[in-house]
XYZ file of C-alpha atoms in Angstrom:
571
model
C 115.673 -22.119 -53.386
C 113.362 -20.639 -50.803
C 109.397 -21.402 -50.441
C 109.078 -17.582 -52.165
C 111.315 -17.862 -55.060
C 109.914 -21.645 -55.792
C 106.185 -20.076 -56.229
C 107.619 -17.770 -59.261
C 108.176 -20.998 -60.938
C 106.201 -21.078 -64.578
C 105.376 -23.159 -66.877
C 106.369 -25.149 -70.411
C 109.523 -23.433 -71.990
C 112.505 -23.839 -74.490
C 115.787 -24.358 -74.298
C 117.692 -21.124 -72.923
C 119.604 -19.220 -75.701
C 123.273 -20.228 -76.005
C 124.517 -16.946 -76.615
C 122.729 -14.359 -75.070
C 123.467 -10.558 -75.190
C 125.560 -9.730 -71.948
C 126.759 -6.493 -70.682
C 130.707 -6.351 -70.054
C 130.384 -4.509 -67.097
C 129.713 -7.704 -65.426
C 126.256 -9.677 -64.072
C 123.667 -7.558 -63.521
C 125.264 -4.803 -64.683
C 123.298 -4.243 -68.251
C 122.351 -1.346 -69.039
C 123.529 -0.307 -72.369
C 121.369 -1.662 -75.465
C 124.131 -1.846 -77.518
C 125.880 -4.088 -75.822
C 127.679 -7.095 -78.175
C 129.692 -9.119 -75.764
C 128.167 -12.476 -75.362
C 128.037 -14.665 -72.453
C 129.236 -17.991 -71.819
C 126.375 -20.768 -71.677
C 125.015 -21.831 -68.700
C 124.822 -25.341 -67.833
C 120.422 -25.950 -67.367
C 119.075 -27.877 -64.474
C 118.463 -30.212 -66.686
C 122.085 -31.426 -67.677
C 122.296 -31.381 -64.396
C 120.363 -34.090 -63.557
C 117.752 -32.068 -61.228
C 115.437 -31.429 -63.637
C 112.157 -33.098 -65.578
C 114.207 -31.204 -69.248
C 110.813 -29.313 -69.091
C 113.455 -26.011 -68.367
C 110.747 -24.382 -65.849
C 113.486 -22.947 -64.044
C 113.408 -19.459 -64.363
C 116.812 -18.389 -62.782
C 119.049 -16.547 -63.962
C 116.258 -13.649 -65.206
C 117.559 -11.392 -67.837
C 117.915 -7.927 -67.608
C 115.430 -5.370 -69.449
C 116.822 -2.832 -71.200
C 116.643 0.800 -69.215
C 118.464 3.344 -71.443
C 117.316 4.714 -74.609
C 118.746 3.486 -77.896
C 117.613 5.612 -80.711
C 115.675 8.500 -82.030
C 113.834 10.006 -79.152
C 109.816 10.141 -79.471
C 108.712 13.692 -81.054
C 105.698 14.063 -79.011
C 105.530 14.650 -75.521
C 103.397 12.478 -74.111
C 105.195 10.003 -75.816
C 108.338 11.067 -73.595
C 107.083 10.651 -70.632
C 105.769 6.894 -71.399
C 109.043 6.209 -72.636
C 111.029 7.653 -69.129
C 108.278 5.723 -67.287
C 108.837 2.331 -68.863
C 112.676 2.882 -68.685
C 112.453 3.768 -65.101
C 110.561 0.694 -64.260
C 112.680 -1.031 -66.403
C 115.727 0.116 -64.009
C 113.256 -0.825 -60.686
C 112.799 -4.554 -62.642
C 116.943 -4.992 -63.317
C 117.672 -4.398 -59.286
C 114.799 -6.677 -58.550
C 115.890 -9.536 -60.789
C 119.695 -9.191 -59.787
C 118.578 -9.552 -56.087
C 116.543 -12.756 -57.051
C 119.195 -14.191 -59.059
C 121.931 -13.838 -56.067
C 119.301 -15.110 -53.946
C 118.966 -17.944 -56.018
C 123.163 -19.002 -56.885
C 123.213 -18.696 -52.838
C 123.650 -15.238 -51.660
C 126.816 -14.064 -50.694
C 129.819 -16.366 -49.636
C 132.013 -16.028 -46.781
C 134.242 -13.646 -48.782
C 131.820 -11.575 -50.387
C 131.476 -12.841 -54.172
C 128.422 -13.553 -55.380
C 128.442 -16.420 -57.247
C 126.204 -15.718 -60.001
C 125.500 -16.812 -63.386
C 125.764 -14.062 -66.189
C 122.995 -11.767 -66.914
C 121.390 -11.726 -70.637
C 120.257 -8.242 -72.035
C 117.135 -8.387 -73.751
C 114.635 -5.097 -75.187
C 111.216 -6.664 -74.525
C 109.588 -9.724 -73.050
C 109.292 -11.566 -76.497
C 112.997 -11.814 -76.550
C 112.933 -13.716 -73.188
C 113.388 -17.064 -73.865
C 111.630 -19.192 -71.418
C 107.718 -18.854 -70.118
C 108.695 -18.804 -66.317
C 111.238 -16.042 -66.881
C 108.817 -14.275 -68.756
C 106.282 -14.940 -65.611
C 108.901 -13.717 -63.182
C 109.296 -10.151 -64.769
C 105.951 -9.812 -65.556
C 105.129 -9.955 -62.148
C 108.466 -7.842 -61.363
C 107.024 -5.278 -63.854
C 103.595 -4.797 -61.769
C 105.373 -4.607 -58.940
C 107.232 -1.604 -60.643
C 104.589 0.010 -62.368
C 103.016 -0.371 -58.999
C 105.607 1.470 -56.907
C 104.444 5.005 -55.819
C 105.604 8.368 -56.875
C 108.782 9.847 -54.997
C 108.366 12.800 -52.776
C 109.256 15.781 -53.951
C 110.909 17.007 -50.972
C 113.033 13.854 -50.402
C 116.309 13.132 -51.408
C 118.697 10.490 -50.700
C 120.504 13.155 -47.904
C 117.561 14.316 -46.526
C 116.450 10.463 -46.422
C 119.224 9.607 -44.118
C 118.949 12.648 -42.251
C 115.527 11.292 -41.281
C 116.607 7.843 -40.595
C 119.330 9.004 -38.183
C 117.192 11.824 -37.007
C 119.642 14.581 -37.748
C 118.832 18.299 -37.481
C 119.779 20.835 -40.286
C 118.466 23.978 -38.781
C 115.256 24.573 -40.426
C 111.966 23.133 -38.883
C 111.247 22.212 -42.507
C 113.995 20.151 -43.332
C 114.143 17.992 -40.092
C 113.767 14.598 -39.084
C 110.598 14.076 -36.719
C 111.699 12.417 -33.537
C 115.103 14.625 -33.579
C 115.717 17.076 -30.860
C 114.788 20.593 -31.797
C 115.235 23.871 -30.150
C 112.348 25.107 -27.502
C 110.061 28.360 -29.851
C 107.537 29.362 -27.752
C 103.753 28.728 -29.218
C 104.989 25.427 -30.724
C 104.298 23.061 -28.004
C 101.353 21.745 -27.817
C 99.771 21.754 -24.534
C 95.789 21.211 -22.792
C 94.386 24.302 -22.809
C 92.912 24.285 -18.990
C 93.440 21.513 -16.110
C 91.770 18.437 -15.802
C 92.131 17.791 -12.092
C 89.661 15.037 -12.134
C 91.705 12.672 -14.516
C 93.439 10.978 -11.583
C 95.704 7.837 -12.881
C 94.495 5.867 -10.146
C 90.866 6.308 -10.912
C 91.662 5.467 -14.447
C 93.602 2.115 -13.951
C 92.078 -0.960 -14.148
C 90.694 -2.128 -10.268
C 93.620 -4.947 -9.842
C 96.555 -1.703 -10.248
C 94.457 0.923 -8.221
C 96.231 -0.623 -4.882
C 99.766 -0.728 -6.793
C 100.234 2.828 -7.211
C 102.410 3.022 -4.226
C 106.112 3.877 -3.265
C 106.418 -0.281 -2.335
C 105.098 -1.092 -5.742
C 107.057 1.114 -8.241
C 110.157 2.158 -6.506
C 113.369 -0.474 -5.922
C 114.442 -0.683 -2.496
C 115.956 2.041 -1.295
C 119.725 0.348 -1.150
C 119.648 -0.625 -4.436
C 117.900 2.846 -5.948
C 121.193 4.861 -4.356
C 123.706 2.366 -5.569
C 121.798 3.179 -9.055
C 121.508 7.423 -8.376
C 125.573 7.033 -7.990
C 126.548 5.065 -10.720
C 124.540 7.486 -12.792
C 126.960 10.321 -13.914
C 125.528 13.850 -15.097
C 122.420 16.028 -14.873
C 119.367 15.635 -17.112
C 119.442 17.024 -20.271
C 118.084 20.846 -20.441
C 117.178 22.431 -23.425
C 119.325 25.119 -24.311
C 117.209 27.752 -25.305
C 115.209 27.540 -22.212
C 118.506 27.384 -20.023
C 120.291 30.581 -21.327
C 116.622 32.616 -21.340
C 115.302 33.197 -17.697
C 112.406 35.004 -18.809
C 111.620 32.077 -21.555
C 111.942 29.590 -19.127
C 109.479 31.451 -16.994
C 106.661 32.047 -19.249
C 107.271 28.093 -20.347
C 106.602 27.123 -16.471
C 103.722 29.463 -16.689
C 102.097 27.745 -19.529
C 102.594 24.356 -17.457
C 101.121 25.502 -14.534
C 98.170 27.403 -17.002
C 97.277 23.338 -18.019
C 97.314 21.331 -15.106
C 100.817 20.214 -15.413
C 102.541 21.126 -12.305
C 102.628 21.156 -7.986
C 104.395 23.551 -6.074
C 103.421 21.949 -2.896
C 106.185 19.036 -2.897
C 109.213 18.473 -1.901
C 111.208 17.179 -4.873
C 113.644 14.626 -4.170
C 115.020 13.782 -7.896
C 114.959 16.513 -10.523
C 114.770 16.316 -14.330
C 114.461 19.165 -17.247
C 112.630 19.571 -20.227
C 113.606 18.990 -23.897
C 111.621 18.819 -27.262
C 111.758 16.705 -30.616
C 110.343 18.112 -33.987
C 106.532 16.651 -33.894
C 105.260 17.084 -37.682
C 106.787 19.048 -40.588
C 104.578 22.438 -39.753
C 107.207 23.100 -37.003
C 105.268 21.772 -33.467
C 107.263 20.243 -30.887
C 106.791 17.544 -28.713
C 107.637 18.029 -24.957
C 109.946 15.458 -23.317
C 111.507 15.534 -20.085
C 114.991 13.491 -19.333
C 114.254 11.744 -16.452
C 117.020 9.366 -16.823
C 118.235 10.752 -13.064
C 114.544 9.543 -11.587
C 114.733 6.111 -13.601
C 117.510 4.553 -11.765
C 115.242 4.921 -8.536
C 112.207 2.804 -10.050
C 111.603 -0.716 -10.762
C 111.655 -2.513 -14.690
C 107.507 -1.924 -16.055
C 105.983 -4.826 -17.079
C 105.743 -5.637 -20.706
C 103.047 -3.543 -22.903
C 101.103 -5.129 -25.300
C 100.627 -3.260 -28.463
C 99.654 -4.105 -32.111
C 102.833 -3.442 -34.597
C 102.859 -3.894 -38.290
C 103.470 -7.686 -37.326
C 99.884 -7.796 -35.818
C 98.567 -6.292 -38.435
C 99.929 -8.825 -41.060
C 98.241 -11.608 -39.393
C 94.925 -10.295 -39.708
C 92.756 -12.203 -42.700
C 89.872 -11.502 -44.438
C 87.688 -13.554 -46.797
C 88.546 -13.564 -50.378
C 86.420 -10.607 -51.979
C 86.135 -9.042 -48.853
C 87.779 -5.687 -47.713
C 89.093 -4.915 -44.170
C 87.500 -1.664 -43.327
C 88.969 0.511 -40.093
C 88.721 3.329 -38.526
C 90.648 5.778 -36.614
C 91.242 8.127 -33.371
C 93.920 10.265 -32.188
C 93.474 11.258 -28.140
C 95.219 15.037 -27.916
C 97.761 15.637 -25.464
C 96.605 12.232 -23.893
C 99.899 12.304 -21.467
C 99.259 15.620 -20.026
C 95.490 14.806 -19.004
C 96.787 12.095 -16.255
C 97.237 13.475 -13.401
C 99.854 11.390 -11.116
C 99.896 10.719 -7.036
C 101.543 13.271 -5.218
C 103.895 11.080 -3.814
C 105.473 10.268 -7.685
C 105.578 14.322 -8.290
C 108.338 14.173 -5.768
C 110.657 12.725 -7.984
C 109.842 14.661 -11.200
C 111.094 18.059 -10.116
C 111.944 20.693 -12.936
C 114.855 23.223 -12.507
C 113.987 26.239 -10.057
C 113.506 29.598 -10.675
C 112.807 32.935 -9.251
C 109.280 32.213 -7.552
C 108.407 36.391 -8.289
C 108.574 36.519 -11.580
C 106.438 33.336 -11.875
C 103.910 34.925 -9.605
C 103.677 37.753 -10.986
C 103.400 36.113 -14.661
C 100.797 33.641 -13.220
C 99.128 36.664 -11.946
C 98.923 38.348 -15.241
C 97.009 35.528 -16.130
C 94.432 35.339 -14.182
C 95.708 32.720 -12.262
C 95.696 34.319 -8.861
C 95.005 31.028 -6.975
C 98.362 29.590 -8.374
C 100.433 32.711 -7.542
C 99.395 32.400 -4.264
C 100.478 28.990 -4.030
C 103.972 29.759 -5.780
C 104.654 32.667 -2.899
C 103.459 30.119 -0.289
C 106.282 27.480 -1.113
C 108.498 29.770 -2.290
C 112.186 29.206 -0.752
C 114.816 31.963 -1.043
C 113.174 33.425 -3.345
C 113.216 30.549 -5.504
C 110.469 27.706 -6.836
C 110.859 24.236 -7.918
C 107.671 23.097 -9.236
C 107.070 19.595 -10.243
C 104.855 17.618 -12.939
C 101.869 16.470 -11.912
C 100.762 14.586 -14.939
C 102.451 11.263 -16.715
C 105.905 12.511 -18.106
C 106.932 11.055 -21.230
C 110.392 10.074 -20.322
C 109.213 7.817 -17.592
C 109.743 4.423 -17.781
C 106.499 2.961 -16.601
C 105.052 6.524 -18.261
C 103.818 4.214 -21.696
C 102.788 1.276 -19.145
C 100.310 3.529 -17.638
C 99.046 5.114 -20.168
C 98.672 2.012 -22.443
C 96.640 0.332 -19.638
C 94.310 3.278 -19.172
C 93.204 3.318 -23.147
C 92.752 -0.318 -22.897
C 90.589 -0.166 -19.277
C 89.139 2.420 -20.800
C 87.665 -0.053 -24.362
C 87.519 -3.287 -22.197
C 84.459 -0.712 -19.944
C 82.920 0.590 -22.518
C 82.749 -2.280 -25.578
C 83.545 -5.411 -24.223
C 81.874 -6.841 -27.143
C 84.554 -6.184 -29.172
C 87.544 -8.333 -29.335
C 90.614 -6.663 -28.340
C 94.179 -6.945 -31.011
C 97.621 -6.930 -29.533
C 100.924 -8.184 -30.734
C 100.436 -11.110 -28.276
C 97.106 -12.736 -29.222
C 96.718 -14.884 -31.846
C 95.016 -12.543 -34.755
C 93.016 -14.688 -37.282
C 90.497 -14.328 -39.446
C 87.998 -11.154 -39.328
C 84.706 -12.181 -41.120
C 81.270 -12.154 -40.248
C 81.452 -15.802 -39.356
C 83.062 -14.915 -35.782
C 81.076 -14.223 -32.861
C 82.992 -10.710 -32.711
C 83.114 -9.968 -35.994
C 84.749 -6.163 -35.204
C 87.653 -5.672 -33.157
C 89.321 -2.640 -31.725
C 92.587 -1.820 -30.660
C 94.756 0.855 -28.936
C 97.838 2.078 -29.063
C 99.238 4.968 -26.666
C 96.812 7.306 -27.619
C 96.151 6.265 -30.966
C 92.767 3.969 -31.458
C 90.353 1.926 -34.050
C 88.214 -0.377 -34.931
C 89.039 -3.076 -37.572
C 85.877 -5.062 -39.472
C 84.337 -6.148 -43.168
C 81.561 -3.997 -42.800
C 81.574 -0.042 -43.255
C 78.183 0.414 -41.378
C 79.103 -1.755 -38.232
C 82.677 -0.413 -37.871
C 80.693 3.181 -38.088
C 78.799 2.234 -35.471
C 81.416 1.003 -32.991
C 84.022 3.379 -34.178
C 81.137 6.176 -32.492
C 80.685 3.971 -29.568
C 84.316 3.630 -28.537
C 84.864 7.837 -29.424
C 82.196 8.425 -27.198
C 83.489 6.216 -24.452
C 86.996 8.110 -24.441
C 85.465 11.757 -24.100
C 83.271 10.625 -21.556
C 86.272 9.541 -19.506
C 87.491 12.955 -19.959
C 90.014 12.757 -23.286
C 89.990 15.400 -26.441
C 90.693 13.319 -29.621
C 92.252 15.049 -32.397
C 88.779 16.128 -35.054
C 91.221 16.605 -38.048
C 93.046 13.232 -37.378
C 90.291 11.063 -36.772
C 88.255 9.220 -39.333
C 85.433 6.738 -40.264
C 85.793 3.606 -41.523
C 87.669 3.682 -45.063
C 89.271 0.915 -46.803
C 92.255 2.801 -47.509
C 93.960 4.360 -44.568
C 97.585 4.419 -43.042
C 98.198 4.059 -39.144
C 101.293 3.040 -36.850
C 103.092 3.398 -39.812
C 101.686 0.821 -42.164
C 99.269 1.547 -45.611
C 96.828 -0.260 -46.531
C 94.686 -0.499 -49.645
C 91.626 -2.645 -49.870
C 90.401 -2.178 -53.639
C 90.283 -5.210 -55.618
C 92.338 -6.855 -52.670
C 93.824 -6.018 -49.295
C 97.378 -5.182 -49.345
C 98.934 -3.838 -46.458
C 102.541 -1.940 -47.057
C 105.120 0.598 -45.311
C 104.071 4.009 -45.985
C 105.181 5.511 -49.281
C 107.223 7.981 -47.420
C 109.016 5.621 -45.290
C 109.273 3.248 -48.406
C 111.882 5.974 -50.168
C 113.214 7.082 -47.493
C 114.706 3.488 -46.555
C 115.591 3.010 -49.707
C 117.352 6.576 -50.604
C 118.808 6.428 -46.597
C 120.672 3.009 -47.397
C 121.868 4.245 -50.864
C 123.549 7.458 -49.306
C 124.684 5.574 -46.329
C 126.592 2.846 -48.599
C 128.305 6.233 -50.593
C 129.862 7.174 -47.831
C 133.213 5.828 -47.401
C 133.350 5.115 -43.232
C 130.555 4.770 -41.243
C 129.264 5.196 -37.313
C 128.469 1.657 -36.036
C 125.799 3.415 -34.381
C 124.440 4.585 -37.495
C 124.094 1.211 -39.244
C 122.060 0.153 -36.076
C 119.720 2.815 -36.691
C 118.981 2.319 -40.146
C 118.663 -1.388 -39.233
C 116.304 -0.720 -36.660
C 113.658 1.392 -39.544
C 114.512 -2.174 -41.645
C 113.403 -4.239 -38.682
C 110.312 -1.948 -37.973
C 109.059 -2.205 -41.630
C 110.256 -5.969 -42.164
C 107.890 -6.742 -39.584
C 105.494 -6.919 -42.100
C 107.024 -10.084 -43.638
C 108.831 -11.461 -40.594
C 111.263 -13.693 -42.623
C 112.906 -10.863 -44.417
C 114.634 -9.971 -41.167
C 116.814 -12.929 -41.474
C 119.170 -11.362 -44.366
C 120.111 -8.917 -41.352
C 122.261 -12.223 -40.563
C 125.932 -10.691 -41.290
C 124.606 -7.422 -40.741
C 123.931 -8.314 -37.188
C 127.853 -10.064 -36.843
C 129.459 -6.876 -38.515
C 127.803 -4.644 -35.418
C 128.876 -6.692 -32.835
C 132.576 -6.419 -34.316
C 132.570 -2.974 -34.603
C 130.499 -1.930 -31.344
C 134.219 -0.357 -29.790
C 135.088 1.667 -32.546
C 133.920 4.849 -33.513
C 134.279 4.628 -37.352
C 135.230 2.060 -39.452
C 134.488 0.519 -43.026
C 131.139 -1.991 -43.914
C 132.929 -5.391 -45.024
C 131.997 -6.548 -48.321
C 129.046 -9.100 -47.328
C 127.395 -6.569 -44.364
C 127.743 -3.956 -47.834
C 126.189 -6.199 -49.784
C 123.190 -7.065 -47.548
C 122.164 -3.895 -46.443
């Protein structure tokens, strides 16, 4: 039995009942109160010779009952405390069923579970041992516990969003899948920021390794790559079948800061967009897949994950207090070397019409320069700030946020993935610590006044180096909040969980996923992935990915096929 099944262990207890209630259907299927079949005794630990005869253990649980046997309630009110009990009740069976094949071993080679019958009972008096009665106890919190559904989910729309698929309506989509370009929906800066150099920015040991020696592979190597990659970068199709569109989108580029037109592009790539937030606003991406092959591997960035964030420990009766920041358009205010706008080139069009546009604007100073390097009649501007859809593009821009802190509050102790994150008390000589991630930022602590108080010095220290945070999106310190995906509540204790959102819709996804009779390799590996990201939480729950894991590497050359009974019965 494992370290977190053995602490459910109560106390003092009878023998088990000899003929307990058990549902036909087979163990752990019990649902139906009226159920009269009975179930064969189970040999106790005790005859076994493992056990003191005290009969602590408190495996196999029973099964509460979760359908209604009887008159229904008259009032109400009463109704509703009835469904919610029952649908707890039906939360608590799955629980116990998944702790009771846990504990007769999990599942076998060839799929059975090896499992001891289930007993029916109606209530917790009918339970007959005091650990049992421990166990669902604390499976019933748990349930009660569990948050409310919402409204707009269901299981297909769950798996939609865990595989990212698109159903045509900017209110049904998965964020993070690609979406169609509507003009007024991207957001950009609303006037350049010349001064935001990246090299300026960086930390003084990378200032002198923003160069073409640095970054780029040698140039042997970087052509053998260019040819062995087949196909143009992705363009979004709205943009490529409307000139005009595509204009007025270059226009709004050039209106922020974004672009040259004084380069001579050597690699080119083309704009796309993913659904940013359910309101409809897209996030620009560029495929620069094309300009990757020419560049060397980025170091490794340290960030905090929901693994970092587990680690962190407070004092018992203490709450872990944070606040948080959210830098706008933080990629488009870094403005790259000239030399690296030569390989980030965007399709060209007719330089007149640009002008002309540009012109319109009252950006005569850029219509002159689009006429000026103008070639038959044609432009082919390039980005002048950090693309996202470069490889080193969350390198850089990680390292700026953090030279950015480590200037302004080097007081404060920094969190990453990477450092060992213990306690956070007042009994450590930096008792607040901050952290950044992309262009999201906080400041963890016990205190609400101190973590005010740095939360305002670190804000202040980003718009001074010339950043716009997000006023709607940031906030003081709180002890309930949710960032990089994680929730945490801090009332009588600090708990930190996956967001209630990303709770159902893992566990709706894997429901509708399992319905369907064949699956995409590829599509297991996604859902697995939104597992992985929210078992980080609890590290050792990744480990029942085990067969999982096998079952992929199987089916990696075929394009559908069916889950075998153990990788079914694990995820």
């Amino acid at each position: 039995m494992t370290p977190a099944l053995s602490s459910l262990r109560g106390g003092g207890g009878g023998p088990p009942c000899q003929n307990p209630p058990r549902c036909e259907s087979g163990p752990g299927a019990c649902s139906s109160m009226s159920c009269a079949s009975r179930a064969r005794p189970v040999k106790s630990l005790w005859e076994k010779g493992v056990s003191d005869g005290r009969e602590r253990e408190p495996f196999p649980l029973p099964c509460l009952s979760s359908t209604l046997d009887g008159a229904k309630p008259s009032s109400s009110k009463s109704c509703r405390r009835l469904g919610r009990r029952l649908h707890a009740n039906t939360t608590v069976n799955s629980l116990a069923r998944g702790l009771n094949q846990l504990a007769a071993g999990g599942v076998s080679k060839s799929g059975e579970v090896d499992a001891p019958p289930t007993m029916l009972v109606q209530n917790l008096s009918e339970v007959p041992r005091d650990a049992q009665r421990d166990v669902l106890r604390r499976l019933i919190g748990v349930a009660k516990a569990q948050p409310t559904c919402p409204s707009d989910l269901d299981s297909k729309r769950a798996l939609g969003e865990l595989l990212k698929e698109s159903s045509g309506s900017y209110a049904t989509v998965a964020r993070g899948a690609v979406a169609p370009y509507r003009s007024g929906a991207v957001s950009l800066p609303r006037q350049a920021h010349a001064e935001l150099e990246l090299e300026a920015l960086l930390p003084p040991e990378w200032r002198g390794k923003l160069t073409p020696e640095s970054l780029l592979l040698p140039l042997e190597e970087g052509e053998a790559n260019r040819a062995n990659w087949d196909g143009d970068a992705y363009f979004d199709e709205v943009l490529k079948g409307d000139e005009m569109l595509y204009v007025e989108f270059v226009a709004d580029l050039a209106a922020a800061g974004m672009l040259r037109f004084d380069v001579d592009v050597k690699e080119s790539t083309a704009p796309f967009f993913v659904w940013k937030d359910e309101e409809g606003n897209l996030r620009n991406l560029f495929d620069l897949r094309p300009s990757n092959t020419r560049f060397r591997k980025p170091p490794k960035v340290r960030l905090l994950t929901p693994e970092g964030m587990s680690r962190m420990e407070v004092e018992s009766g203490e709450h872990l207090y944070s606040s948080g920041y959210d830098l706008k358009d933080y990629y488009h205010y870094i403005r790259v070397p000239k030399w690296l706008s030569e390989y980030f080139g965007l399709p060209k069009l007719k330089s007149e019409l640009l002008a002309k546009l540009l012109a319109k604007k009252g950006l005569e100073e850029l219509a002159r320069q689009v006429r000026i390097h103008a070639r038959n009649g044609l432009i082919e501007p390039a980005l002048a700030t950090l693309p996202m859809g470069w490889t080193w593009s969350v390198f850089f821009a990680q390292l700026v946020h953090e030279h950015i802190l480590a200037a302004s509050v080097p007081d404060l102790s920094y969190l990453h993935d990477q450092k060992v994150i213990g306690e956070i008390s007042g009994k450590s000589e930096r008792p607040n610590h901050v952290f950044a991630y992309l262009d999201d930022g906080g400041v963890f602590g016990r205190e609400e006044g101190p973590v005010n108080k740095d939360h305002a010095r670190v804000l202040d220290a980003v718009r001074q180096a010339g950043f716009v945070d997000h006023a709607k999106k940031g906030y003081e310190a709180t002890t309930s909040w949710e960032k990089l995906g994680v929730m945490v509540e801090s009332l009588d204790r600090t708990r930190l969980m996956v967001k209630t959102r990303r709770q159902w819709r893992l566990s709706l996804g894997i429901a509708e996923l399992l319905r369907r009779p064949c699956v995409r390799p590829e599509e297991v590996e996604q859902v697995v992935g939104h597992f992985t990201q929210a078992f980080l939480l609890r590290r050792p729950l990744l480990a029942v990915f085990h067969h999982v894991y096998t079952w992929l590497r199987r089916a990696a050359a075929v394009s559908y096929t069916h889950l075998t009974l153990p990788t079914k019965r694990i995820v």
